[in-house]
mmCIF file of C-alpha atoms in Angstrom:
data_model
loop_
_atom_site.group_PDB
_atom_site.id
_atom_site.type_symbol
_atom_site.label_atom_id
_atom_site.label_comp_id
_atom_site.label_asym_id
_atom_site.label_seq_id
_atom_site.Cartn_x
_atom_site.Cartn_y
_atom_site.Cartn_z
ATOM 1 C CA MET A 1 12.721 -43.734 24.193
ATOM 2 C CA ARG A 2 13.185 -47.368 24.601
ATOM 3 C CA ASN A 3 11.227 -49.426 21.908
ATOM 4 C CA SER A 4 8.345 -51.499 23.420
ATOM 5 C CA TYR A 5 8.363 -55.249 23.368
ATOM 6 C CA LYS A 6 5.728 -55.449 20.525
ATOM 7 C CA ASN A 7 7.739 -52.852 18.369
ATOM 8 C CA ILE A 8 10.888 -55.276 18.720
ATOM 9 C CA GLU A 9 8.722 -58.365 17.944
ATOM 10 C CA ASP A 10 7.150 -56.625 15.004
ATOM 11 C CA ARG A 11 10.480 -55.676 13.563
ATOM 12 C CA ARG A 12 11.812 -59.049 14.050
ATOM 13 C CA LYS A 13 8.895 -60.601 12.354
ATOM 14 C CA HIS A 14 9.566 -57.974 9.542
ATOM 15 C CA ILE A 15 13.098 -59.005 9.057
ATOM 16 C CA LEU A 16 12.016 -62.778 8.953
ATOM 17 C CA ASP A 17 9.361 -61.909 6.342
ATOM 18 C CA ILE A 18 11.945 -60.060 4.146
ATOM 19 C CA LEU A 19 14.290 -62.947 4.297
ATOM 20 C CA SER A 20 11.562 -65.288 3.556
ATOM 21 C CA LYS A 21 11.190 -63.816 0.123
ATOM 22 C CA GLU A 22 14.631 -62.711 -0.634
ATOM 23 C CA LYS A 23 16.466 -65.423 1.293
ATOM 24 C CA THR A 24 19.763 -63.619 1.572
ATOM 25 C CA VAL A 25 19.926 -59.969 2.788
ATOM 26 C CA GLN A 26 22.817 -57.589 4.147
ATOM 27 C CA ILE A 27 22.634 -56.062 7.446
ATOM 28 C CA ASN A 28 23.192 -52.764 6.193
ATOM 29 C CA GLN A 29 20.274 -52.984 3.586
ATOM 30 C CA LEU A 30 18.026 -53.915 6.330
ATOM 31 C CA SER A 31 19.183 -51.018 8.405
ATOM 32 C CA GLN A 32 18.225 -48.713 5.574
ATOM 33 C CA ARG A 33 14.973 -50.525 4.929
ATOM 34 C CA LEU A 34 13.644 -50.633 8.475
ATOM 35 C CA ASP A 35 15.210 -47.118 9.241
ATOM 36 C CA VAL A 36 16.986 -48.430 12.314
ATOM 37 C CA SER A 37 20.831 -48.631 13.287
ATOM 38 C CA GLN A 38 22.886 -51.508 12.218
ATOM 39 C CA MET A 39 23.556 -52.104 15.843
ATOM 40 C CA THR A 40 19.758 -52.486 16.383
ATOM 41 C CA ILE A 41 19.336 -54.857 13.229
ATOM 42 C CA ARG A 42 22.361 -56.957 14.777
ATOM 43 C CA ARG A 43 20.816 -57.512 18.031
ATOM 44 C CA ASP A 44 17.787 -58.524 16.391
ATOM 45 C CA CYS A 45 19.555 -60.959 14.038
ATOM 46 C CA ASN A 46 21.458 -62.477 16.991
ATOM 47 C CA LYS A 47 18.242 -63.159 18.584
ATOM 48 C CA LEU A 48 16.788 -64.670 15.612
ATOM 49 C CA ALA A 49 20.021 -66.609 15.071
ATOM 50 C CA SER A 50 19.857 -67.997 18.713
ATOM 51 C CA MET A 51 16.452 -69.247 17.732
ATOM 52 C CA GLY A 52 17.578 -70.978 14.697
ATOM 53 C CA ARG A 53 15.496 -68.777 12.146
ATOM 54 C CA LEU A 54 18.586 -67.399 10.214
ATOM 55 C CA THR A 55 22.266 -67.785 10.014
ATOM 56 C CA GLN A 56 24.713 -64.795 9.608
ATOM 57 C CA HIS A 57 28.130 -64.584 8.233
ATOM 58 C CA LEU A 58 30.141 -61.386 7.504
ATOM 59 C CA GLY A 59 27.244 -59.223 7.822
ATOM 60 C CA VAL A 60 25.171 -61.253 5.339
ATOM 61 C CA LEU A 61 21.888 -62.871 6.498
ATOM 62 C CA HIS A 62 20.613 -66.236 5.311
ATOM 63 C CA TYR A 63 17.068 -67.399 5.857
ATOM 64 C CA VAL A 64 16.176 -70.725 7.667
ATOM 65 C CA SER A 65 12.580 -71.805 7.060
ATOM 66 C CA PRO A 66 10.453 -73.039 9.949
ATOM 67 C CA GLU A 67 10.704 -76.541 8.804
ATOM 68 C CA LYS A 68 14.663 -76.396 8.827
ATOM 69 C CA ALA A 69 14.740 -74.591 11.851
ATOM 70 C CA SER A 70 12.744 -77.395 13.596
ATOM 71 C CA LYS A 71 15.398 -79.843 12.665
ATOM 72 C CA SER A 72 18.260 -77.486 13.506
ATOM 73 C CA ILE A 73 21.170 -78.126 15.762
ATOM 74 C CA THR A 74 19.858 -74.809 17.666
ATOM 75 C CA ARG A 75 16.360 -76.268 18.119
ATOM 76 C CA GLU A 76 17.569 -79.450 19.149
ATOM 77 C CA ARG A 77 19.643 -77.865 21.860
ATOM 78 C CA ILE A 78 16.630 -75.946 23.054
ATOM 79 C CA LYS A 79 14.752 -79.052 23.118
ATOM 80 C CA LYS A 80 17.381 -80.966 24.985
ATOM 81 C CA ASN A 81 17.627 -78.262 27.739
ATOM 82 C CA LEU A 82 13.883 -78.438 28.167
ATOM 83 C CA GLY A 83 13.874 -82.088 28.695
ATOM 84 C CA ILE A 84 16.828 -81.887 31.141
ATOM 85 C CA GLU A 85 14.749 -79.317 33.103
ATOM 86 C CA ALA A 86 12.010 -81.601 33.409
ATOM 87 C CA ALA A 87 13.847 -84.447 34.775
ATOM 88 C CA LYS A 88 15.245 -82.371 37.524
ATOM 89 C CA ARG A 89 11.462 -82.082 38.701
ATOM 90 C CA ILE A 90 11.323 -85.580 39.522
ATOM 91 C CA ASN A 91 12.364 -87.314 42.828
ATOM 92 C CA ASP A 92 13.226 -90.941 43.233
ATOM 93 C CA ASN A 93 10.495 -93.644 43.725
ATOM 94 C CA LYS A 94 8.255 -92.025 41.389
ATOM 95 C CA ILE A 95 6.451 -93.423 38.370
ATOM 96 C CA VAL A 96 6.893 -91.391 35.076
ATOM 97 C CA PHE A 97 4.839 -91.533 31.894
ATOM 98 C CA ILE A 98 6.638 -89.987 28.909
ATOM 99 C CA ASN A 99 4.923 -89.565 25.478
ATOM 100 C CA SER A 100 6.418 -89.754 21.936
ATOM 101 C CA SER A 101 7.719 -86.121 22.053
ATOM 102 C CA SER A 102 11.237 -85.488 20.452
ATOM 103 C CA THR A 103 11.504 -82.904 23.461
ATOM 104 C CA ALA A 104 10.078 -85.003 26.222
ATOM 105 C CA ILE A 105 12.511 -87.770 25.415
ATOM 106 C CA TYR A 106 15.517 -85.620 26.535
ATOM 107 C CA ALA A 107 14.344 -86.054 30.151
ATOM 108 C CA ILE A 108 15.002 -89.738 29.891
ATOM 109 C CA PRO A 109 19.078 -89.748 30.329
ATOM 110 C CA ASP A 110 18.957 -87.806 33.509
ATOM 111 C CA LEU A 111 15.649 -89.915 34.923
ATOM 112 C CA LEU A 112 17.713 -93.229 34.275
ATOM 113 C CA LYS A 113 20.075 -92.050 36.737
ATOM 114 C CA LYS A 114 17.453 -91.952 39.392
ATOM 115 C CA ASN A 115 15.563 -94.751 41.133
ATOM 116 C CA VAL A 116 12.256 -94.165 39.148
ATOM 117 C CA THR A 117 10.163 -96.080 36.861
ATOM 118 C CA ILE A 118 9.672 -94.716 33.291
ATOM 119 C CA ILE A 119 6.972 -95.942 31.185
ATOM 120 C CA THR A 120 7.012 -94.531 27.375
ATOM 121 C CA ASN A 121 5.682 -95.335 24.006
ATOM 122 C CA ASN A 122 8.697 -93.721 22.489
ATOM 123 C CA GLY A 123 11.134 -96.854 21.334
ATOM 124 C CA ASN A 124 13.901 -94.470 20.769
ATOM 125 C CA ALA A 125 14.150 -94.059 24.649
ATOM 126 C CA THR A 126 16.286 -97.474 24.536
ATOM 127 C CA GLN A 127 19.279 -95.698 22.958
ATOM 128 C CA PHE A 128 19.939 -94.008 26.489
ATOM 129 C CA LEU A 129 20.222 -97.313 28.396
ATOM 130 C CA THR A 130 23.635 -97.925 29.895
ATOM 131 C CA ASP A 131 25.168 -100.453 32.636
ATOM 132 C CA LYS A 132 24.967 -97.823 35.437
ATOM 133 C CA ASP A 133 21.141 -96.972 35.279
ATOM 134 C CA ASN A 134 19.171 -96.903 38.383
ATOM 135 C CA ALA A 135 15.713 -96.416 36.703
ATOM 136 C CA THR A 136 13.396 -99.166 35.156
ATOM 137 C CA LEU A 137 12.461 -98.454 31.627
ATOM 138 C CA ILE A 138 9.121 -99.918 30.321
ATOM 139 C CA LEU A 139 8.142 -99.534 26.679
ATOM 140 C CA SER A 140 4.349 -99.512 26.504
ATOM 141 C CA GLY A 141 4.203 -102.176 23.472
ATOM 142 C CA GLY A 142 1.705 -101.428 20.598
ATOM 143 C CA SER A 143 1.989 -100.938 16.869
ATOM 144 C CA VAL A 144 5.080 -99.488 15.932
ATOM 145 C CA LYS A 145 5.502 -96.786 13.441
ATOM 146 C CA LYS A 146 8.608 -95.951 11.259
ATOM 147 C CA ASN A 147 9.777 -93.368 13.895
ATOM 148 C CA ASN A 148 9.807 -96.011 16.578
ATOM 149 C CA VAL A 149 6.773 -94.759 18.275
ATOM 150 C CA MET A 150 4.014 -97.211 19.692
ATOM 151 C CA GLU A 151 0.460 -96.651 19.483
ATOM 152 C CA GLY A 152 -2.912 -98.579 19.201
ATOM 153 C CA ASP A 153 -4.879 -100.529 21.782
ATOM 154 C CA ILE A 154 -1.865 -102.235 23.460
ATOM 155 C CA ALA A 155 -0.135 -98.848 23.993
ATOM 156 C CA ASN A 156 -3.290 -97.483 25.277
ATOM 157 C CA ARG A 157 -3.991 -100.231 27.778
ATOM 158 C CA SER A 158 -0.490 -99.799 29.115
ATOM 159 C CA PHE A 159 -1.290 -96.197 30.087
ATOM 160 C CA LEU A 160 -4.987 -96.995 31.170
ATOM 161 C CA SER A 161 -3.689 -99.901 33.499
ATOM 162 C CA MET A 162 -1.873 -97.647 35.933
ATOM 163 C CA ARG A 163 -1.507 -94.117 37.245
ATOM 164 C CA SER A 164 1.968 -92.127 37.231
ATOM 165 C CA ASP A 165 3.147 -89.508 39.729
ATOM 166 C CA TRP A 166 4.408 -87.416 36.792
ATOM 167 C CA GLY A 167 3.641 -87.295 33.137
ATOM 168 C CA ILE A 168 6.284 -85.511 30.966
ATOM 169 C CA ILE A 169 4.892 -84.576 27.570
ATOM 170 C CA GLY A 170 5.585 -82.607 24.604
ATOM 171 C CA CYS A 171 3.351 -81.162 22.024
ATOM 172 C CA ALA A 172 2.625 -79.573 18.426
ATOM 173 C CA GLY A 173 0.357 -76.739 19.792
ATOM 174 C CA LEU A 174 -0.223 -75.066 22.899
ATOM 175 C CA SER A 175 -2.872 -72.270 23.532
ATOM 176 C CA LEU A 176 -5.150 -70.891 26.078
ATOM 177 C CA GLU A 177 -8.128 -71.493 23.831
ATOM 178 C CA HIS A 178 -7.436 -74.685 22.077
ATOM 179 C CA GLY A 179 -5.178 -76.315 24.903
ATOM 180 C CA ILE A 180 -2.440 -79.037 24.307
ATOM 181 C CA SER A 181 -2.577 -80.481 20.648
ATOM 182 C CA THR A 182 -0.778 -82.870 18.422
ATOM 183 C CA PRO A 183 -1.188 -83.751 14.775
ATOM 184 C CA PHE A 184 -1.618 -87.754 14.638
ATOM 185 C CA ILE A 185 -5.014 -89.264 15.735
ATOM 186 C CA ASP A 186 -3.534 -92.572 17.197
ATOM 187 C CA GLU A 187 -0.882 -90.879 19.075
ATOM 188 C CA ALA A 188 -3.408 -88.319 20.314
ATOM 189 C CA THR A 189 -5.390 -90.932 21.921
ATOM 190 C CA VAL A 190 -2.263 -92.381 23.742
ATOM 191 C CA ASN A 191 -1.455 -88.921 24.846
ATOM 192 C CA ARG A 192 -4.959 -88.150 26.373
ATOM 193 C CA ASN A 193 -4.478 -91.237 28.291
ATOM 194 C CA ILE A 194 -1.172 -90.291 29.681
ATOM 195 C CA VAL A 195 -2.736 -86.819 30.574
ATOM 196 C CA LYS A 196 -5.628 -88.509 32.116
ATOM 197 C CA ASN A 197 -3.634 -90.844 34.126
ATOM 198 C CA SER A 198 -0.810 -88.752 35.416
ATOM 199 C CA ARG A 199 -1.284 -87.151 38.830
ATOM 200 C CA HIS A 200 1.029 -84.260 38.001
ATOM 201 C CA LEU A 201 1.849 -82.911 34.395
ATOM 202 C CA ILE A 202 4.829 -81.234 32.895
ATOM 203 C CA VAL A 203 4.682 -79.817 29.429
ATOM 204 C CA CYS A 204 7.797 -79.051 27.504
ATOM 205 C CA ALA A 205 7.251 -76.666 24.524
ATOM 206 C CA ASP A 206 9.632 -74.449 22.845
ATOM 207 C CA TYR A 207 8.842 -71.052 21.517
ATOM 208 C CA SER A 208 7.310 -72.391 18.282
ATOM 209 C CA LYS A 209 4.444 -74.210 19.937
ATOM 210 C CA PHE A 210 2.828 -71.094 21.360
ATOM 211 C CA ASP A 211 -0.652 -69.849 20.166
ATOM 212 C CA SER A 212 -0.704 -72.722 17.603
ATOM 213 C CA PHE A 213 -2.981 -75.592 17.160
ATOM 214 C CA SER A 214 -2.537 -78.733 15.714
ATOM 215 C CA ASN A 215 -5.132 -81.450 14.625
ATOM 216 C CA PHE A 216 -6.190 -83.065 17.869
ATOM 217 C CA THR A 217 -6.583 -81.757 21.639
ATOM 218 C CA ILE A 218 -5.090 -84.011 24.009
ATOM 219 C CA GLY A 219 -5.446 -81.855 27.179
ATOM 220 C CA SER A 220 -6.550 -78.593 28.475
ATOM 221 C CA ILE A 221 -4.432 -75.848 30.161
ATOM 222 C CA SER A 222 -5.967 -76.860 33.356
ATOM 223 C CA ASP A 223 -4.278 -80.248 33.156
ATOM 224 C CA ILE A 224 -0.758 -78.628 33.257
ATOM 225 C CA ASP A 225 0.998 -78.321 36.546
ATOM 226 C CA ILE A 226 4.570 -77.197 35.058
ATOM 227 C CA LEU A 227 5.135 -75.525 31.716
ATOM 228 C CA ILE A 228 8.652 -75.649 30.831
ATOM 229 C CA THR A 229 9.873 -73.606 28.107
ATOM 230 C CA ASP A 230 12.621 -71.188 26.713
ATOM 231 C CA THR A 231 13.365 -67.469 26.934
ATOM 232 C CA PHE A 232 12.100 -66.622 23.559
ATOM 233 C CA VAL A 233 8.375 -66.651 24.453
ATOM 234 C CA ASP A 234 6.593 -63.529 24.864
ATOM 235 C CA GLY A 235 6.057 -62.643 28.478
ATOM 236 C CA LYS A 236 2.458 -61.627 28.113
ATOM 237 C CA ILE A 237 1.537 -65.076 26.756
ATOM 238 C CA LEU A 238 3.354 -66.774 29.681
ATOM 239 C CA GLU A 239 1.786 -64.608 32.111
ATOM 240 C CA ASN A 240 -1.633 -65.583 30.897
ATOM 241 C CA PHE A 241 -0.501 -69.121 31.590
ATOM 242 C CA ARG A 242 0.329 -68.424 35.170
ATOM 243 C CA HIS A 243 -2.991 -66.466 35.638
ATOM 244 C CA HIS A 244 -4.605 -70.141 34.969
ATOM 245 C CA GLY A 245 -2.765 -71.614 37.751
ATOM 246 C CA VAL A 246 0.569 -73.064 35.841
ATOM 247 C CA GLU A 247 3.856 -73.011 37.084
ATOM 248 C CA VAL A 248 6.126 -71.571 34.210
ATOM 249 C CA VAL A 249 9.813 -72.297 34.207
ATOM 250 C CA GLN A 250 11.953 -70.386 31.281
ATOM 251 C CA VAL A 251 15.189 -72.244 30.759
ATOM 252 C CA PRO A 252 17.893 -69.814 29.482
ATOM 253 C CA GLN A 253 19.703 -70.926 26.296
ATOM 254 C CA PHE A 254 23.306 -70.779 25.897
#
């Protein structure tokens, strides 16, 4: 009988638990310990590797901590794909707010090719400017942090002084109970204003953000029009978002 999705998820969590303690394990050892075939273990590990949670070479598995996974090439590729998908949803002649998210910023290169106005508090957006851009890029201004993110009164006034057609944001946590959350209080205020003054809201969130809560809530699930995520998220979780009226888009990862 084919394993249920929960059994598969539990087994993959068990694999990560073992690796987190031992750091390096051979596939044949895992097969024996979990009492499943090596083919099954390989299939699980291929999935976990594509999520950036482990690496494998010649049948040996190496653990990747969540902290390192969040900065890995694999996760950056996932985040980039989500941002690109978000940009596809925006038509010409629109005003777009974009927050300081390292995922939402990946929407900017494609948006710059369109006849839109982009307002963001992420100073890193300027790295994407070219001589061929059609869009207008406006920085919110404000107190600049080390990561080139702008916050404070000036940034807040920028997003309170106008309304956008679309807001594109990333987050640190996303759950039905706690809504959309972020870890920094000053950025949280800016994010709340982006959510409040966007007629339509796109949230870009990879698999690691679900059923998680960071320090400060910036919006509720009812604020989200489109949720863009990857194919690693539990289908039951996403179905709950759909039941709350959210359009869910899953982007295949290659």
